[in-house]
XYZ file of C-alpha atoms in Angstrom:
582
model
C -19.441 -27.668 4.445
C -20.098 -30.259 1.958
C -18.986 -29.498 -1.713
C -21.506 -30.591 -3.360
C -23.735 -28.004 -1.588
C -21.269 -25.231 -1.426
C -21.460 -22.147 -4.270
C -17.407 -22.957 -5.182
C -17.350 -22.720 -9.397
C -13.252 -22.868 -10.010
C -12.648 -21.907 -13.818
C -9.818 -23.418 -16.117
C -8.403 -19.578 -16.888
C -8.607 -16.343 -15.494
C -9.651 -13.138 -17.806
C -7.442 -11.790 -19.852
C -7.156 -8.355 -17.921
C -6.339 -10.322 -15.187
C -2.455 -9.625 -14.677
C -1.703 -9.863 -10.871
C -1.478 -13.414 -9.808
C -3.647 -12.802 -7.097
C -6.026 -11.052 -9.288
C -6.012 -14.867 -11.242
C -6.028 -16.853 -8.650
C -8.976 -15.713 -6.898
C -11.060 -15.730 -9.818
C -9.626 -19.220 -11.222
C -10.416 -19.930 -7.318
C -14.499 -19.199 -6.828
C -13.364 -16.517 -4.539
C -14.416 -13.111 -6.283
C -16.218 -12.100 -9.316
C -16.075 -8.496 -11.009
C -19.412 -6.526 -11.254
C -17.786 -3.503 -12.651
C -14.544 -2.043 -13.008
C -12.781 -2.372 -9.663
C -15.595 -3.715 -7.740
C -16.130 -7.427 -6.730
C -18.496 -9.611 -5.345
C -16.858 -11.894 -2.561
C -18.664 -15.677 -3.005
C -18.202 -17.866 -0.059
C -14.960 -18.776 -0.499
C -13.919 -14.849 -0.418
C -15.951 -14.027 2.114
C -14.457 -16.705 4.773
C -11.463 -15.009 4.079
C -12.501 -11.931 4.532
C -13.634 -12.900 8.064
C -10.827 -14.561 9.344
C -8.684 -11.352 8.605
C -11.354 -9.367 10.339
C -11.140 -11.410 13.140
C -7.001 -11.046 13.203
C -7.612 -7.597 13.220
C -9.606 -7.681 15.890
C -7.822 -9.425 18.036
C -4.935 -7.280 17.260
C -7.117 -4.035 17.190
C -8.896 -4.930 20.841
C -5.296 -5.829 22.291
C -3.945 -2.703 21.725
C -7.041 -0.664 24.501
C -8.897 0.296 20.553
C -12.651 0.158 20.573
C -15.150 -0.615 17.871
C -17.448 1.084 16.177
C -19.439 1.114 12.689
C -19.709 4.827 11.078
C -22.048 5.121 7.652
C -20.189 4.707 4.592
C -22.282 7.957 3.028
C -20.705 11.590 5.008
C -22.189 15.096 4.627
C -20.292 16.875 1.979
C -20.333 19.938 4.358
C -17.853 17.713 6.858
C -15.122 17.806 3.536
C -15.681 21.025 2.555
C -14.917 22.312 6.658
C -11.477 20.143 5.985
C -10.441 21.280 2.588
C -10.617 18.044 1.439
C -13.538 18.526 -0.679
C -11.758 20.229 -3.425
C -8.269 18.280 -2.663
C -9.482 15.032 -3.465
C -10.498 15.984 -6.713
C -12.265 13.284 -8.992
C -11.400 10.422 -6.765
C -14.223 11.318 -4.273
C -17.650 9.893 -5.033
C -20.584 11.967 -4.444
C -23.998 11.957 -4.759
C -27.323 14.288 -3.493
C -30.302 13.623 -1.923
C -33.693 13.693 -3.180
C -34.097 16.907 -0.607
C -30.692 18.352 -2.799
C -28.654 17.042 0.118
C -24.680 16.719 -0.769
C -23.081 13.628 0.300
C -19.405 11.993 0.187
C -19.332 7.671 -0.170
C -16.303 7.931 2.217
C -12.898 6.576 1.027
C -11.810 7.606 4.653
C -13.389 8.861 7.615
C -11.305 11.516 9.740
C -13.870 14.546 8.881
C -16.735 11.478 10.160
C -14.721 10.426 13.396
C -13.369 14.125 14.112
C -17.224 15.175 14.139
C -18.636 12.198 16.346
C -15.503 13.072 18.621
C -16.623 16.860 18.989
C -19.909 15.977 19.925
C -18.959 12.902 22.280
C -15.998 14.752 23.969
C -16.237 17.574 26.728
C -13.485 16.964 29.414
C -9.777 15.881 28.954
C -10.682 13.197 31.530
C -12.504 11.281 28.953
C -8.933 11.051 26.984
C -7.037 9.248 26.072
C -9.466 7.170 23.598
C -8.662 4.880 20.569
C -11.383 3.624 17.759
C -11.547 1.385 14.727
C -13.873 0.478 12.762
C -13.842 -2.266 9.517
C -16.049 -0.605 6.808
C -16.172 -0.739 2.769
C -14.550 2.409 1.338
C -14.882 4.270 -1.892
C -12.357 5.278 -4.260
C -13.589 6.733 -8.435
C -9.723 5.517 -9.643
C -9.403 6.355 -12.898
C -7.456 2.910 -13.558
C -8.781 0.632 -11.393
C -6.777 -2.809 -11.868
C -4.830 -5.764 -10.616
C -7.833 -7.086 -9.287
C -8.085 -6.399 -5.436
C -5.303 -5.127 -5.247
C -6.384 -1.343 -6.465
C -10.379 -1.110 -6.830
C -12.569 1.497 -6.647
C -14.735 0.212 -3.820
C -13.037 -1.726 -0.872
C -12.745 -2.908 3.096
C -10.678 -1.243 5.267
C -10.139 -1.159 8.849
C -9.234 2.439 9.744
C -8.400 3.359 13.671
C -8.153 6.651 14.817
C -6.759 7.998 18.194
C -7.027 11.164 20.295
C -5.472 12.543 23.400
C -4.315 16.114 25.135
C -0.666 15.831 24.496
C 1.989 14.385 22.308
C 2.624 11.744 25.021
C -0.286 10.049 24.978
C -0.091 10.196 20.931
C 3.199 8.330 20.822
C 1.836 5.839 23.124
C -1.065 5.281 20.694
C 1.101 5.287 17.606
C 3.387 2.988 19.293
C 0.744 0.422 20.349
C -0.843 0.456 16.824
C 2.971 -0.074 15.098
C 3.064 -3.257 17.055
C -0.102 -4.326 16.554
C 0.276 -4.208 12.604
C 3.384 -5.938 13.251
C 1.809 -8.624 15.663
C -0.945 -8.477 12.929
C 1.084 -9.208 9.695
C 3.344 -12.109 10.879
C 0.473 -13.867 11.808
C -0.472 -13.739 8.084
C 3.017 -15.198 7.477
C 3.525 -12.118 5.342
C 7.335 -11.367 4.871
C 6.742 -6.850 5.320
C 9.339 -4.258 5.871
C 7.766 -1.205 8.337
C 9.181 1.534 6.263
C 9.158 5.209 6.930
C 6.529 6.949 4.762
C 5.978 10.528 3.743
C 2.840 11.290 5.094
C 1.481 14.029 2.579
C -1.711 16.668 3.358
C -2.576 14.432 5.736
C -0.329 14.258 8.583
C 1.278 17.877 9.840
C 2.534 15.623 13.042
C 5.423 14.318 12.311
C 6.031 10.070 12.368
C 4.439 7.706 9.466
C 4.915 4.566 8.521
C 4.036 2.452 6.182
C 4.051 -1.792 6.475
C 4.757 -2.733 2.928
C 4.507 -6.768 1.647
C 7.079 -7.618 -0.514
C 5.865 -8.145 -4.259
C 6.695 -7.794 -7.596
C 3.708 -6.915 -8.043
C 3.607 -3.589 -5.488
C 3.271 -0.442 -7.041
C 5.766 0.816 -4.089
C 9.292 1.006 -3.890
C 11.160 0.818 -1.500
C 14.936 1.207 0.238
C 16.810 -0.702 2.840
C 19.822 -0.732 4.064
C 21.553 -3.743 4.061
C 23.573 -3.103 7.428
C 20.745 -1.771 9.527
C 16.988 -1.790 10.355
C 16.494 1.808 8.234
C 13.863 1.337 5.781
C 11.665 3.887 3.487
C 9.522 4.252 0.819
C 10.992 5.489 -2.462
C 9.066 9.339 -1.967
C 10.516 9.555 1.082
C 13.888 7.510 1.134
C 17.189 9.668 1.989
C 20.828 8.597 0.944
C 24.192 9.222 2.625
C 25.361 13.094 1.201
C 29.227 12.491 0.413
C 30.884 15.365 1.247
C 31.032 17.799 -1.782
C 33.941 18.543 -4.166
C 36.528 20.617 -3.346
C 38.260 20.722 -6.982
C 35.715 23.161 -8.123
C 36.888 25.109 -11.143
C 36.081 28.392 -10.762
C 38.893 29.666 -13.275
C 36.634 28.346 -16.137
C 33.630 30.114 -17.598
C 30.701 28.681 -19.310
C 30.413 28.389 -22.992
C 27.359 28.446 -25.092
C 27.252 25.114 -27.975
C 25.680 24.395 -30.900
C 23.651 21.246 -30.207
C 21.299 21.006 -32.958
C 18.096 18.873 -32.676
C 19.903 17.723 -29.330
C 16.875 17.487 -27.127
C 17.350 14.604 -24.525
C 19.792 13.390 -21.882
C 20.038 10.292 -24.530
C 21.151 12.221 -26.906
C 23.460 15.017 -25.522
C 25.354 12.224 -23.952
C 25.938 10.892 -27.073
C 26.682 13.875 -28.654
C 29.069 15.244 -26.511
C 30.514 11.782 -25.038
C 29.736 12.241 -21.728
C 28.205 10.291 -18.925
C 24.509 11.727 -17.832
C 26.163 12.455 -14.671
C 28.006 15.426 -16.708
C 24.375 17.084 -16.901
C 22.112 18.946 -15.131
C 18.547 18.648 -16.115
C 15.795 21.158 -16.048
C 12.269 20.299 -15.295
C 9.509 22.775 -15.183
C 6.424 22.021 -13.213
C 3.289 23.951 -11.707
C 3.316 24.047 -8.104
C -0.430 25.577 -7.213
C -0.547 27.093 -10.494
C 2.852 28.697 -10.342
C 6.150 27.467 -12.259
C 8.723 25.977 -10.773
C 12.010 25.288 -12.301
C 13.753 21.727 -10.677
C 17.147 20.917 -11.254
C 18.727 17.091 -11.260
C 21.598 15.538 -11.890
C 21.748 13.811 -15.713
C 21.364 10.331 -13.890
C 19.289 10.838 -10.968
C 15.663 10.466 -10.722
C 13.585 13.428 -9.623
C 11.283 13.109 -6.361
C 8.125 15.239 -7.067
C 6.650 13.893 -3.066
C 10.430 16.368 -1.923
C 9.255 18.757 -4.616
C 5.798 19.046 -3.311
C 6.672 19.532 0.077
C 9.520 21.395 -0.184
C 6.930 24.122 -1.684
C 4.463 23.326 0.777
C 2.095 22.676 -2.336
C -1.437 21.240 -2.560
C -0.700 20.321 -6.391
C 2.281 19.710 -8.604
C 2.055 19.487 -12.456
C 4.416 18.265 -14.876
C 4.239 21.378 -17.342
C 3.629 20.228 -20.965
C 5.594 21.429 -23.766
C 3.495 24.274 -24.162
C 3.443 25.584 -21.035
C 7.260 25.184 -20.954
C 7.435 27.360 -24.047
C 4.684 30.008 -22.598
C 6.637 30.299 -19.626
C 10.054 30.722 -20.317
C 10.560 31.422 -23.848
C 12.408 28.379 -24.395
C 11.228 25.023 -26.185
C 11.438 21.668 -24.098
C 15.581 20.013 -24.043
C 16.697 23.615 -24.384
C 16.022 25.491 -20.860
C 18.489 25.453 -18.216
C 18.894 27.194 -14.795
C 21.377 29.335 -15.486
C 21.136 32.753 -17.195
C 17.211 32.441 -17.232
C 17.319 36.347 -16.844
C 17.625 36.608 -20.142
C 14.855 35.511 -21.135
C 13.274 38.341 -19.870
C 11.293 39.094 -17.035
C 8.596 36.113 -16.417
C 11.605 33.855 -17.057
C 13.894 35.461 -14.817
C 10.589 34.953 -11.918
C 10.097 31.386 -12.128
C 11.353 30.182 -8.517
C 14.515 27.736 -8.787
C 14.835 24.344 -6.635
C 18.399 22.938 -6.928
C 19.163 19.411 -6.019
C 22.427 19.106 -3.707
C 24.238 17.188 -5.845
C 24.063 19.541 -8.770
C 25.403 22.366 -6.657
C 28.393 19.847 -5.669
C 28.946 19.190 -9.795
C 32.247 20.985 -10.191
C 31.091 21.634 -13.980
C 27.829 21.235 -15.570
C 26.287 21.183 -19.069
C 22.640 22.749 -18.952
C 20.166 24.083 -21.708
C 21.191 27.228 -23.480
C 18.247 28.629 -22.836
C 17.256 28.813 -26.954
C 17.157 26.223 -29.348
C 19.720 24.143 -30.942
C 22.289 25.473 -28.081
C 23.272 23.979 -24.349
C 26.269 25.828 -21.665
C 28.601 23.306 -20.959
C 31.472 24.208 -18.038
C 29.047 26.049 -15.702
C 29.388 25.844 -11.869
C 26.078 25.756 -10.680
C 27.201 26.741 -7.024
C 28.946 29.742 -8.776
C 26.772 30.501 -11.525
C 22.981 29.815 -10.911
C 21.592 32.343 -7.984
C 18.562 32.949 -5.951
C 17.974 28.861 -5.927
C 16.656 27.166 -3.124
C 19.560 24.206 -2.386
C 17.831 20.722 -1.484
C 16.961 16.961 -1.416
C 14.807 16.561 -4.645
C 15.506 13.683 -6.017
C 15.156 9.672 -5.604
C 17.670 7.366 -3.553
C 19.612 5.168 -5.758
C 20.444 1.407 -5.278
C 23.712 1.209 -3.931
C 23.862 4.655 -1.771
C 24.894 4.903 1.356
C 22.774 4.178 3.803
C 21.414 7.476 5.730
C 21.551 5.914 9.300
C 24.848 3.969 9.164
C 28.363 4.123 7.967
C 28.546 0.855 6.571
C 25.378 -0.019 5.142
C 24.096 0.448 1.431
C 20.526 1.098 0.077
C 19.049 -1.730 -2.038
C 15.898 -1.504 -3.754
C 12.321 -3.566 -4.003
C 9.083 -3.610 -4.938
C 6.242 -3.816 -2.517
C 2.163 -3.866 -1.679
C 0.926 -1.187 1.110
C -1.079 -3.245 3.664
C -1.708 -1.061 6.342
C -0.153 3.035 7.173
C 0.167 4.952 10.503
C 0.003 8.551 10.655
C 0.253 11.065 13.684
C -2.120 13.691 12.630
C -2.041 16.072 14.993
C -4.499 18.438 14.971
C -4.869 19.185 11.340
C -8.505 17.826 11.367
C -9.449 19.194 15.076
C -8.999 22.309 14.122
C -10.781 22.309 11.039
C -13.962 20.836 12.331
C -13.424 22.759 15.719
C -13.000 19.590 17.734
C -11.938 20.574 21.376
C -11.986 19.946 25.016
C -11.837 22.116 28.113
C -8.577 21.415 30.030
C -8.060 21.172 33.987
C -6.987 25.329 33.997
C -10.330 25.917 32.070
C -8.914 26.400 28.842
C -9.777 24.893 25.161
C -7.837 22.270 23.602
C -8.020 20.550 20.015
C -7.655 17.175 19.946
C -4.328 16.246 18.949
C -5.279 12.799 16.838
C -3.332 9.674 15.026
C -4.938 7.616 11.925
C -3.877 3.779 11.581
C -5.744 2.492 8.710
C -5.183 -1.573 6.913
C -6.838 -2.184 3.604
C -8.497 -5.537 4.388
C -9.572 -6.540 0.887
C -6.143 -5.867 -0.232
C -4.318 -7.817 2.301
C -6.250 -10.565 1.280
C -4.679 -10.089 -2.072
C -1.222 -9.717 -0.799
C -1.281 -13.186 0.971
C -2.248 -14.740 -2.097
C 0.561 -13.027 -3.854
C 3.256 -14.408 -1.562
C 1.322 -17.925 -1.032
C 0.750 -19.346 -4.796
C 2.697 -21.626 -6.335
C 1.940 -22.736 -10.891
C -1.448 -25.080 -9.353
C -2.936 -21.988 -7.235
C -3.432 -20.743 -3.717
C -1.850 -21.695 -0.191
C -3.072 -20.388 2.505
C -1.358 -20.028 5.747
C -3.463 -21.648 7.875
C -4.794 -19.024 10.195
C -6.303 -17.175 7.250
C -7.700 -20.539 4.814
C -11.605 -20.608 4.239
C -11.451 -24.103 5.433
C -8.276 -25.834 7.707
C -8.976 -29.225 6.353
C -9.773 -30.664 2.791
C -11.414 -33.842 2.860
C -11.973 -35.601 -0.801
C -13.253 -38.538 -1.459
C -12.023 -40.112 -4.407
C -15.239 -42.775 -4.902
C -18.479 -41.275 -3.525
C -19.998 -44.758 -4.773
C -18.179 -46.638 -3.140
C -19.995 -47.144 0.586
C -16.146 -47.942 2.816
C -15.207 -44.875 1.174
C -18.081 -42.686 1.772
C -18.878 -43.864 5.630
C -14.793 -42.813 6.664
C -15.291 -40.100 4.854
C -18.651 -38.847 6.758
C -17.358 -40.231 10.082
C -13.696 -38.279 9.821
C -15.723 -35.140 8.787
C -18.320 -35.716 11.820
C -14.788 -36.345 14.224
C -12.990 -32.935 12.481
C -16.209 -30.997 12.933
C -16.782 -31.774 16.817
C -12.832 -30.857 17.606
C -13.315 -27.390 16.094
C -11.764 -28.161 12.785
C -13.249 -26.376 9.694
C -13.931 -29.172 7.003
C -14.972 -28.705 3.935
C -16.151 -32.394 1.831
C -15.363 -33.030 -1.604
C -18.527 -35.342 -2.206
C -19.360 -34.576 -5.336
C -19.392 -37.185 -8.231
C -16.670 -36.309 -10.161
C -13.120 -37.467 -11.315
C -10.195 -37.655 -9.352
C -7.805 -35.191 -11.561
C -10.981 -32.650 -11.205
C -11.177 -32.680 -7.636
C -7.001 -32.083 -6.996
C -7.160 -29.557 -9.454
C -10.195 -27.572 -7.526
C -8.288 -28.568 -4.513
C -4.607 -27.208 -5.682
C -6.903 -24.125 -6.862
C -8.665 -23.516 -3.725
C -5.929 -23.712 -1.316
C -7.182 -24.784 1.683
C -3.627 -26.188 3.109
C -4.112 -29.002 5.266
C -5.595 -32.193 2.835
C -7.274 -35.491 3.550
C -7.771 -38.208 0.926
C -9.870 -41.137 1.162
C -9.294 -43.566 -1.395
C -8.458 -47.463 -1.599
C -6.441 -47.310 0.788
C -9.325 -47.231 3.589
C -9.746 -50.988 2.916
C -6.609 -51.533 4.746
C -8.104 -48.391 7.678
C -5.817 -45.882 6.153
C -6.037 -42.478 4.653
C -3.773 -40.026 2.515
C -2.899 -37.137 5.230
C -0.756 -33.811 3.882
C 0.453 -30.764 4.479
C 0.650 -28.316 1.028
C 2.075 -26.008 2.755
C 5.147 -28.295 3.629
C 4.801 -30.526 1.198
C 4.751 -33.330 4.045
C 2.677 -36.606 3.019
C 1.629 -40.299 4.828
C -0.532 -42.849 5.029
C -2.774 -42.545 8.270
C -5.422 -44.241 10.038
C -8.921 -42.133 10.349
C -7.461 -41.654 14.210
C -4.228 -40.261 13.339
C -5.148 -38.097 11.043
C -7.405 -36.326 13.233
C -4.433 -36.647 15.938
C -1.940 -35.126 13.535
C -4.489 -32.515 11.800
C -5.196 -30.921 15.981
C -1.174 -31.066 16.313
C -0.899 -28.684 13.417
C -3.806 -26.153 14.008
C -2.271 -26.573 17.508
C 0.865 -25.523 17.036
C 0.335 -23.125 14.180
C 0.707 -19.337 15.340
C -3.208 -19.676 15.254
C -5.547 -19.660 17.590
C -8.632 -21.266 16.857
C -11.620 -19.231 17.633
């Protein structure tokens, strides 16, 4: 492509919502523009991107037995409402009617569309096992859609979905797709952990997994030990449990305290000079509508994904003040877990989750249960009854790792490219989706989900591959392998090397594109540093003497060429990069 022709407008500054570097860069770039909130239009630029990652995916999809197919964007509402889903999702799902009144869903998944199609397609466990993907634009209504492509409300996403007779035949699946995503994301030269995920209302099979980028910029957290190969998102993340005290006091009783205006674990530590680990803390949420009273250690971080499914809830709230005060009796920074009976009877009700290492605190100051007042010296193993003992809380940096002996959990931020699921037959048997086995009998499909969001990998590379002048690309993924600029397009010696490397690129399968345009110098490295495209020709003076400026941004590498060993050392690279050309 020749510049001059090409629709590539690079701009001196991004917006000033524009946060995320990636978000920056490929506006600064000519890659995306914003028509609304969280939705883009992908010029040229964006959209050779896009298409090389579809390709990867592909590749890596079709090597792993999956099949393609395209299913419509716009579902039946009826599908959701069969799955539950339809009320679960809440306001994130877009919907619209018909002119006929007709409901439908823009899909920001498609299990209830695939689990259908399947149901109709599928009559014998001979035609199993059977793997499909498709790479389709998705719809989300986020309420605070931001950081560019990295969370928008409509997007691309290449979701897979597998089904078989037995668990077998799902592990195999899982399996193949966990190495593919891994096969997948090195060739983006992305450096990802594969973490293990909690999979939420919508896997009742067991594994997940997510593949995470590394970013400052991720939403995600995760742990890692730094012994051994155990990794895990923050919601789902255990910790070595040290064996529990054995000093427990039980010769001391609690004692009520006057702690006036003393509302926060801030404050009560300064109070009383103590360390937050001295406390327990009492957080009161709705679970489904009904309260739940969760108790944490003064320094820990509570988990509401343990919370949730400890409960087996579809919703958890953080109760507000008010609701606190409806509830129990007690304002907020004054209830605790113990004695709650006498607060009278719809106090005494609320269900009790204790995290394990409150139970092991040998001593414990809680809320006193009315205002201005806290119990210091209570045992909660001793003293707080009927609560259900468990993991509710976050992992800490520095922890012991779950796995190993030696190792320790350390903490980072990360971007979710891609998840795998084992769904079982959650959606099978909610749509009815079954197939007559060899002895006659009826069997739902037992089914996995492997999903990547496309658009937002495209985001994560540029994330990990910028440097303070703009993008670089790892090759296999650039709009363009080769940027060819031409610092005089007056100048005739100039122009003809120019045309006759581009003609020589174009005929070995290199992707060129021709900075021809009549402009400065300083403009066209800047659009170039911009841009990205990592592999960078320059004709200049120096073709008077047959030579051209050859180099590599990725690498930094630079030299003076001739026209025929720069094409030599250009097919070397895309040659031995981990890229195939196609």
């Amino acid at each position: 492509m020749k510049q001059s022709q090409a629709l590539i407008h690079t701009l001196r500054s991004a917006p000033s919502e524009a946060e995320a570097a990636s978000h920056q860069l490929l506006i600064r770039g000519g890659y995306i523009r914003q028509t609304a909130a969280g939705v883009y239009t992908y010029l040229p630029l964006g959209r050779r991107v896009l298409h090389r990652l579809e390709q990867l995916i592909r590749q890596a999809m079709d090597d792993a037995g999956a099949q393609e197919i395209l299913m419509p964007a716009m579902q039946p509402v009826e599908l959701w409402q069969q799955s539950g889903r339809h009320e679960s999702y809440g306001d994130h799902l877009l919907q619209l009617s018909d002119r006929h009144g007709r409901g439908f869903v823009l899909g920001p998944t498609h299990e209830e569309l695939i689990t259908d199609l399947l149901r109709a397609e599928l009559g014998s466990y001979r035609q199993l096992p059977v793997t499909l993907y498709q790479i389709q634009t998705k719809f989300r209504d986020e309420s605070r859609p931001r950081s560019g492509l990295l969370r928008g409300r409509e997007f691309l996403m290449k979701d897979a979905y597998s089904f078989a007779t037995n668990m077998q035949d799902l592990d195999q699946a899982y399996t193949s797709m966990y190495n593919a995503y891994e096969e997948l994301f090195s060739r983006c030269e992305l450096q990802f952990r594969a973490v293990e995920a909690d999979g939420g209302a919508i896997s009742d099979a067991g594994a997940t997994h997510e593949f995470i980028a590394l970013s400052d910029a991720g939403e995600d957290i995760i742990a890692f030990c730094t012994d051994c190969n155990y990794a895990a998102n923050l919601e789902k993340a255990e910790y070595r449990t040290e064996s529990a005290t054995s000093d427990i006091a039980y010769t001391i009783a609690p004692e009520l305290i006057h702690t006036p205006d003393i509302r926060t674990i801030a404050q009560l530590t300064a109070f009383l000079a103590v360390d937050p680990s001295a406390i327990a803390k009492s957080i009161v949420f709705l679970a489904d509508g009904e309260p739940v009273l969760v108790l944490v250690r003064g320094d820990h971080e509570i988990n509401e994904v343990k919370v949730k499914n400890n409960l087996g809830a579809t919703e958890l709230i953080l109760a507000d003040a008010e609701s606190v005060l409806r509830l129990t009796g007690v304002p907020v920074g004054f209830l605790g877990g113990y004695r709650l009976d006498v607060q009278g009877e719809q106090a005494a009700s609320i269900r009790i989750l204790m995290d394990k290492a409150v139970y092991s605190m040998p001593a414990a100051i809680l809320g006193g249960n009315q205002e201005h007042y806290h119990y210091q010296q209570v045992v909660p193993a001793r003293d707080i009854h009927d609560a259900v003992i468990g993991d509710f809380r976050n992992a800490a940096e520095g922890e012991g790792c779950p796995r190993c002996q030696q190792g320790t959990l350390q903490m980072t931020r990360g971007l979710e490219l891609g998840h795998v699921f084992k769904l079982g037959t959650k959606y099978s048997e909610a749509l009815q989706a079954d197939v007559q086995m060899a002895d006659g009998e009826r069997q739902y499909l037992i089914m996995g989900c492997y999903g990547i969001g496309v658009s937002r990998l495209m985001a994560a590379i540029v994330e990990q591959h910028h440097d303070d002048h703009g993008i670089l690309w790892p090759l296999q993924v650039a709009p363009y392998h080769v940027h060819l600029i031409v610092i005089a397009m007056k100048d005739e010696q100039q122009r003809e090397a120019a045309l006759t490397l581009y003609q020589q690129l174009r005929r070995r399968g290199i992707e060129v594109l021709l900075d021809d345009r009549e402009e400065r110098a300083g403009v066209k490295f800047n659009d170039a540093d911009l841009i990205g495209i990592p592999l960078r020709v320059i004709v200049g003076k120096g073709i008077a003497h047959g030579e051209v400026e050859w180099s590599n941004r990725l690498t930094g590498e630079k030299s003076q060429l001739s026209i025929e060993q720069a094409v030599e050392s250009i097919i070397k690279v895309t040659q031995d990069s981990y890229f195939t050309l196609r």
